[in-house]
PDB file of C-alpha atoms in Angstrom:
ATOM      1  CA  UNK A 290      81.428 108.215  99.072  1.00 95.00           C
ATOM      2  CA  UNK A 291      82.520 105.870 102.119  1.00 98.00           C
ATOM      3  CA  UNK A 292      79.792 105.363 104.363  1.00 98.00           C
ATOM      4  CA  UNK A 293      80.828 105.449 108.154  1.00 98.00           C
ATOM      5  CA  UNK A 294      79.823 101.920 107.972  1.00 97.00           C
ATOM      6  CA  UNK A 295      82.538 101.120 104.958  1.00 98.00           C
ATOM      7  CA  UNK A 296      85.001 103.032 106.904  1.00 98.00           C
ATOM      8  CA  UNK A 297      84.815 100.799 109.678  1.00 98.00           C
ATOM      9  CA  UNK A 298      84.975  97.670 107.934  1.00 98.00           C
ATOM     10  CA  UNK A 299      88.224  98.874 106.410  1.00 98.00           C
ATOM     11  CA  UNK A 300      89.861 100.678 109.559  1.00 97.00           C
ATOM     12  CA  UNK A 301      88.735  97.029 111.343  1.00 96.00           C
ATOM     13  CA  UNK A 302      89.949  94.800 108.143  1.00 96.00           C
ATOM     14  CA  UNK A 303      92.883  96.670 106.939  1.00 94.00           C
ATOM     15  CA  UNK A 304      94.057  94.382 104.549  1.00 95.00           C
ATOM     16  CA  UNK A 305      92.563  94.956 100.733  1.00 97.00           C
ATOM     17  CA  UNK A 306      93.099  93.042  98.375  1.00 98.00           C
ATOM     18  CA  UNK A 307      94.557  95.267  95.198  1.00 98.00           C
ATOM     19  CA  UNK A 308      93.443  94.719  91.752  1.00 98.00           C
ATOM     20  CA  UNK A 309      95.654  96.070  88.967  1.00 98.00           C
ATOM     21  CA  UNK A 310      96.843  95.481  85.271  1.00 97.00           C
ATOM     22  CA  UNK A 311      99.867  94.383  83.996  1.00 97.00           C
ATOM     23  CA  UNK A 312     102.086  95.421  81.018  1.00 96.00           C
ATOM     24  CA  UNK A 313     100.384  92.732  78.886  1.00 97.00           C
ATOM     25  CA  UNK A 314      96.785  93.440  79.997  1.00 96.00           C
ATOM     26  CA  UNK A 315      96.137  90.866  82.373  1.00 97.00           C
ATOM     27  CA  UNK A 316      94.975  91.583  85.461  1.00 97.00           C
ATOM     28  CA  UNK A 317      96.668  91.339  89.076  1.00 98.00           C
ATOM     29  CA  UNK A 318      95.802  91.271  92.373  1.00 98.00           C
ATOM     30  CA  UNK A 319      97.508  91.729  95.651  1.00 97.00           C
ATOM     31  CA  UNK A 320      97.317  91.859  99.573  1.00 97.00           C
ATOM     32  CA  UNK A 321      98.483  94.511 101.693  1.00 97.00           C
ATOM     33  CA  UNK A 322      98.143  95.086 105.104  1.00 95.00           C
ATOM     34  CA  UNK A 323      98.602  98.764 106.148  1.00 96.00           C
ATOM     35  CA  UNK A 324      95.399 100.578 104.777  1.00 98.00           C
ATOM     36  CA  UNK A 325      94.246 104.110 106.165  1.00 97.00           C
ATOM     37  CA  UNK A 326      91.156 105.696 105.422  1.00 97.00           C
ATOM     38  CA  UNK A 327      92.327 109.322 104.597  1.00 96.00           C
ATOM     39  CA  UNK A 328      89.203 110.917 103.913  1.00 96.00           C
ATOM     40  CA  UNK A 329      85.886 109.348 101.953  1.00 97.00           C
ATOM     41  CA  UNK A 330      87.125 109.645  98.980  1.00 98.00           C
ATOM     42  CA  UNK A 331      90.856 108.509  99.599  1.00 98.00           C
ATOM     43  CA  UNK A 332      92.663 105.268 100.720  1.00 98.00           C
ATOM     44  CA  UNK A 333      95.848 104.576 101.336  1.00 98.00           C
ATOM     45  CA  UNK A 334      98.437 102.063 101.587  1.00 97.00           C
ATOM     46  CA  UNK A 335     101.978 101.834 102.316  1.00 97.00           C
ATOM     47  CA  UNK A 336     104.644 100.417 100.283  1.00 96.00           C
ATOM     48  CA  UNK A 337     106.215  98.018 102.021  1.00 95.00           C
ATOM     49  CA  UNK A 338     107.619  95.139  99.309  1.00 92.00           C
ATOM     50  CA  UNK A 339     105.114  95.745  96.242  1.00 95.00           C
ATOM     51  CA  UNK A 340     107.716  96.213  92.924  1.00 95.00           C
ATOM     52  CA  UNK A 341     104.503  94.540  90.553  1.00 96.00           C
ATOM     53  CA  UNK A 342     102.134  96.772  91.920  1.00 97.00           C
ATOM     54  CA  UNK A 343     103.991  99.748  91.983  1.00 97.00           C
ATOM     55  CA  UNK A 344     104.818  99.249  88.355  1.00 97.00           C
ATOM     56  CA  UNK A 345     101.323  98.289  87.594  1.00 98.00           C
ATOM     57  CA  UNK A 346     100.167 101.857  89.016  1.00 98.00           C
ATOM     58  CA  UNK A 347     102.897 103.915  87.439  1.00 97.00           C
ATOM     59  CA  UNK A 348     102.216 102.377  84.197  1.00 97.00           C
ATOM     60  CA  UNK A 349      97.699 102.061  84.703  1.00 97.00           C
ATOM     61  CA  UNK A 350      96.831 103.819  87.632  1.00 98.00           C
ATOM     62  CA  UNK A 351      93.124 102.409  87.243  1.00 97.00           C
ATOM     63  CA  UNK A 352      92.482 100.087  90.154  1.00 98.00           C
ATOM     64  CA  UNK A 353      89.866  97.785  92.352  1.00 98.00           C
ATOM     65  CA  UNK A 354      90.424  97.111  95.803  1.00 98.00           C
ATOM     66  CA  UNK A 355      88.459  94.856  98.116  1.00 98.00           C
ATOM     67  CA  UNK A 356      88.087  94.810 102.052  1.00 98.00           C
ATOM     68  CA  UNK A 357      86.712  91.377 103.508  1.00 98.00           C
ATOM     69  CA  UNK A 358      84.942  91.075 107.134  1.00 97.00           C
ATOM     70  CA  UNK A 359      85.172  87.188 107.190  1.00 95.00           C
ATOM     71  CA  UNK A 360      83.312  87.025 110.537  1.00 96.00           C
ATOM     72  CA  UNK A 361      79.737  89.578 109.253  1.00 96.00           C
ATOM     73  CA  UNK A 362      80.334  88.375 105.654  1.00 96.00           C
ATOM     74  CA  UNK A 363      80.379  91.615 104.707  1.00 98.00           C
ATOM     75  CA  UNK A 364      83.028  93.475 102.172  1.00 98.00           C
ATOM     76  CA  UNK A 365      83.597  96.791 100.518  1.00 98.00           C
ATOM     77  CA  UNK A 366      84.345  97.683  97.244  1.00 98.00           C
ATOM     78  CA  UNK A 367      86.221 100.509  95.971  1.00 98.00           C
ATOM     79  CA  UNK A 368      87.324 101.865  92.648  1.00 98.00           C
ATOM     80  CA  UNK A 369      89.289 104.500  91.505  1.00 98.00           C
ATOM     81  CA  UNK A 370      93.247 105.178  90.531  1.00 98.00           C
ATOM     82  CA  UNK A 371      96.056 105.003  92.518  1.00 98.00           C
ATOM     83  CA  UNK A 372      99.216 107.255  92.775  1.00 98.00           C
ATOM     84  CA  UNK A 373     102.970 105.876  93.832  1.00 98.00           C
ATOM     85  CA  UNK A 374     104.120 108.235  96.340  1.00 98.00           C
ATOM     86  CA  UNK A 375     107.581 108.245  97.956  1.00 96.00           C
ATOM     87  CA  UNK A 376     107.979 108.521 101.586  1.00 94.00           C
ATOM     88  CA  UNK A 377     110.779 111.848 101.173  1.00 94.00           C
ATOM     89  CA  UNK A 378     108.106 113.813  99.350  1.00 96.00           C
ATOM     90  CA  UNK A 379     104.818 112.997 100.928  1.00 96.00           C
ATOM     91  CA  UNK A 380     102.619 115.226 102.885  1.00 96.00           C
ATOM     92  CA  UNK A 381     103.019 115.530 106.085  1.00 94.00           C
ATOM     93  CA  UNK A 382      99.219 115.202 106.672  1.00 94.00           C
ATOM     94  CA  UNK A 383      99.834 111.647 104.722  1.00 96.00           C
ATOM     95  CA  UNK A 384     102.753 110.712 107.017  1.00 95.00           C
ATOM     96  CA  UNK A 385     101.052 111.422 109.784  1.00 95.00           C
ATOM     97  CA  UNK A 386      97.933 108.850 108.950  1.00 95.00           C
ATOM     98  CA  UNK A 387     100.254 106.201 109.018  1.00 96.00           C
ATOM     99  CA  UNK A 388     102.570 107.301 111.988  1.00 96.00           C
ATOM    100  CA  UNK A 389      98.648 106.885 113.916  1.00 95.00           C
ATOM    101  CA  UNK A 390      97.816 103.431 112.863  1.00 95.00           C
ATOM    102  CA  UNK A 391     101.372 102.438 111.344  1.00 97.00           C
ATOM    103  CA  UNK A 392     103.991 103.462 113.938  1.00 96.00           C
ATOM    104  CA  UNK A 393     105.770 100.258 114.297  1.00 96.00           C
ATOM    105  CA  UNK A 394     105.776  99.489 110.230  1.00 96.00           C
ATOM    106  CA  UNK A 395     106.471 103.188 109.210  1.00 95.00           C
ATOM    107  CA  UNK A 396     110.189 102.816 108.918  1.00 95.00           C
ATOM    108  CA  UNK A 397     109.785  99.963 106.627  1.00 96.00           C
ATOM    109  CA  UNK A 398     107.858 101.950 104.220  1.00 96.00           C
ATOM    110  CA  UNK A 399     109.550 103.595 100.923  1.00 95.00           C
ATOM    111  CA  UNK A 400     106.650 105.460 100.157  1.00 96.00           C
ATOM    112  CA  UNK A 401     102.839 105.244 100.047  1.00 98.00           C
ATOM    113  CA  UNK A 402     100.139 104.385  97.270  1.00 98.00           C
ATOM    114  CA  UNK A 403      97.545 106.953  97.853  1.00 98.00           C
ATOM    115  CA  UNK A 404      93.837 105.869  95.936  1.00 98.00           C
ATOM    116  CA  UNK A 405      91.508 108.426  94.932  1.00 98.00           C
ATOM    117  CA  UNK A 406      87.926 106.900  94.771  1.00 98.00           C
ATOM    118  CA  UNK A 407      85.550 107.076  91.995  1.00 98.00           C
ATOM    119  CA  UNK A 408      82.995 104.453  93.599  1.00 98.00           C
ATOM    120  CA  UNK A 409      82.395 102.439  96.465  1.00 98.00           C
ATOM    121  CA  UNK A 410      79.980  99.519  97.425  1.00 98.00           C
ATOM    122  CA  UNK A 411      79.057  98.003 100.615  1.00 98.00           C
ATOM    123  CA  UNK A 412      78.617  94.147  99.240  1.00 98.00           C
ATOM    124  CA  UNK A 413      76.366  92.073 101.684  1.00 97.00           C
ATOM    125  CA  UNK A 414      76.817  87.305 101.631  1.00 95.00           C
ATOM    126  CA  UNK A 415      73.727  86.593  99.833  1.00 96.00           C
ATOM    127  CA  UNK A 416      73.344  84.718 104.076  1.00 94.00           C
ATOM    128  CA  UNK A 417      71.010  88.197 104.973  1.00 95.00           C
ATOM    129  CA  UNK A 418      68.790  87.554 102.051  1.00 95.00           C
ATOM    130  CA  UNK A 419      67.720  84.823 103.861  1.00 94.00           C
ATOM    131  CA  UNK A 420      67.215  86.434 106.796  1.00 95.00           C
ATOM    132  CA  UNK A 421      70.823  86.121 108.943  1.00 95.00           C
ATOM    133  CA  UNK A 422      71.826  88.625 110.768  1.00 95.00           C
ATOM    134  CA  UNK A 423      74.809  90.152 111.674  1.00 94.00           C
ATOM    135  CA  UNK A 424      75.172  88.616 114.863  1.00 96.00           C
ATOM    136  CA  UNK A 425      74.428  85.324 113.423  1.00 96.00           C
ATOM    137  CA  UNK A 426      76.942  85.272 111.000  1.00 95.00           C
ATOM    138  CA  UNK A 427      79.400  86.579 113.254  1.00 95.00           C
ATOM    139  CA  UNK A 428      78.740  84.050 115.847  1.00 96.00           C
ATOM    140  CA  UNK A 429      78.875  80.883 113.131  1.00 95.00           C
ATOM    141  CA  UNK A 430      81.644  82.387 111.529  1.00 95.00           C
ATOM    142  CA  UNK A 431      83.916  82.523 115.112  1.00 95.00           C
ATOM    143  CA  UNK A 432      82.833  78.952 115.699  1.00 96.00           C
ATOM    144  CA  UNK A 433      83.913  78.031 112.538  1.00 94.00           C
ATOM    145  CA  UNK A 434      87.747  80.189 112.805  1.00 93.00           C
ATOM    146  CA  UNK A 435      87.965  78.385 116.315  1.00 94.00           C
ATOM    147  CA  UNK A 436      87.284  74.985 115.199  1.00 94.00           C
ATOM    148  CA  UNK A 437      90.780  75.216 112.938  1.00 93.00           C
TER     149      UNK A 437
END
């Protein structure tokens, strides 16, 4: 389901922006920073200081989450539902993803929300229709960043 090419752009752009629902239907959505690719068919965050999302999850596990490259214009889309999991009873296998990319924010972490993935979608700016490239973008895009 991810492409190597979506798995990059997340492992490179780790923070996804969570979509959820609240108790009175309304939607919600949420940065976090520590994402992991598991597998292709399984994110990960961890749990850092989320109580709304959390709750959101435990109470509608149904979720979209969205990964940005600002500089290519390019973002992935996943869908899927997500599962609260508490640090003391995770896998080891899970624990040890984020002891690889998350060392230093591992201790901070209660627990983990694991995502298992019912779609994904590479999403391309609308700039490549029109014949930018990648490199183009890129290049405007750092000018741009630098300029601030």
């Amino acid at each position: 389901m991810l492409t190597d090419e979506m798995q990059t752009l997340i492992r490179t752009h780790t923070a996804g922006f969570v979509a959820t629902v609240r108790a009175d239907g309304s939607a919600a959505v949420s940065p976090k920073a520590t994402f992991v690719v598991v597998d292709e068919r399984t994110i990960a965050c961890g749990n850092i200081r989320s109580p709304g999302t959390l709750a959101n999850l435990r109470r509608h596990p149904a979720c979209e989450i969205c990964f940005l490259d600002p500089l290519t214009r390019k973002a992935v889309r996943v869908c899927g539902t997500g599962t609260v999991i508490a640090k003391a009873v995770a896998s080891h296998e899970l624990t040890r993803v984020f002891e690889e990319y998350w060392a230093d924010f591992v201790q901070h972490m209660t627990g983990f929300m694991v995502f298992d993935l019912t779609s994904a979608e590479l999403i391309l700016s609308p700039a490549y229709d029109h014949g930018a490239t990648e490199q183009e973008l890129a290049s405007a895009n750092k000018a741009k960043m630098a300029a601030l």
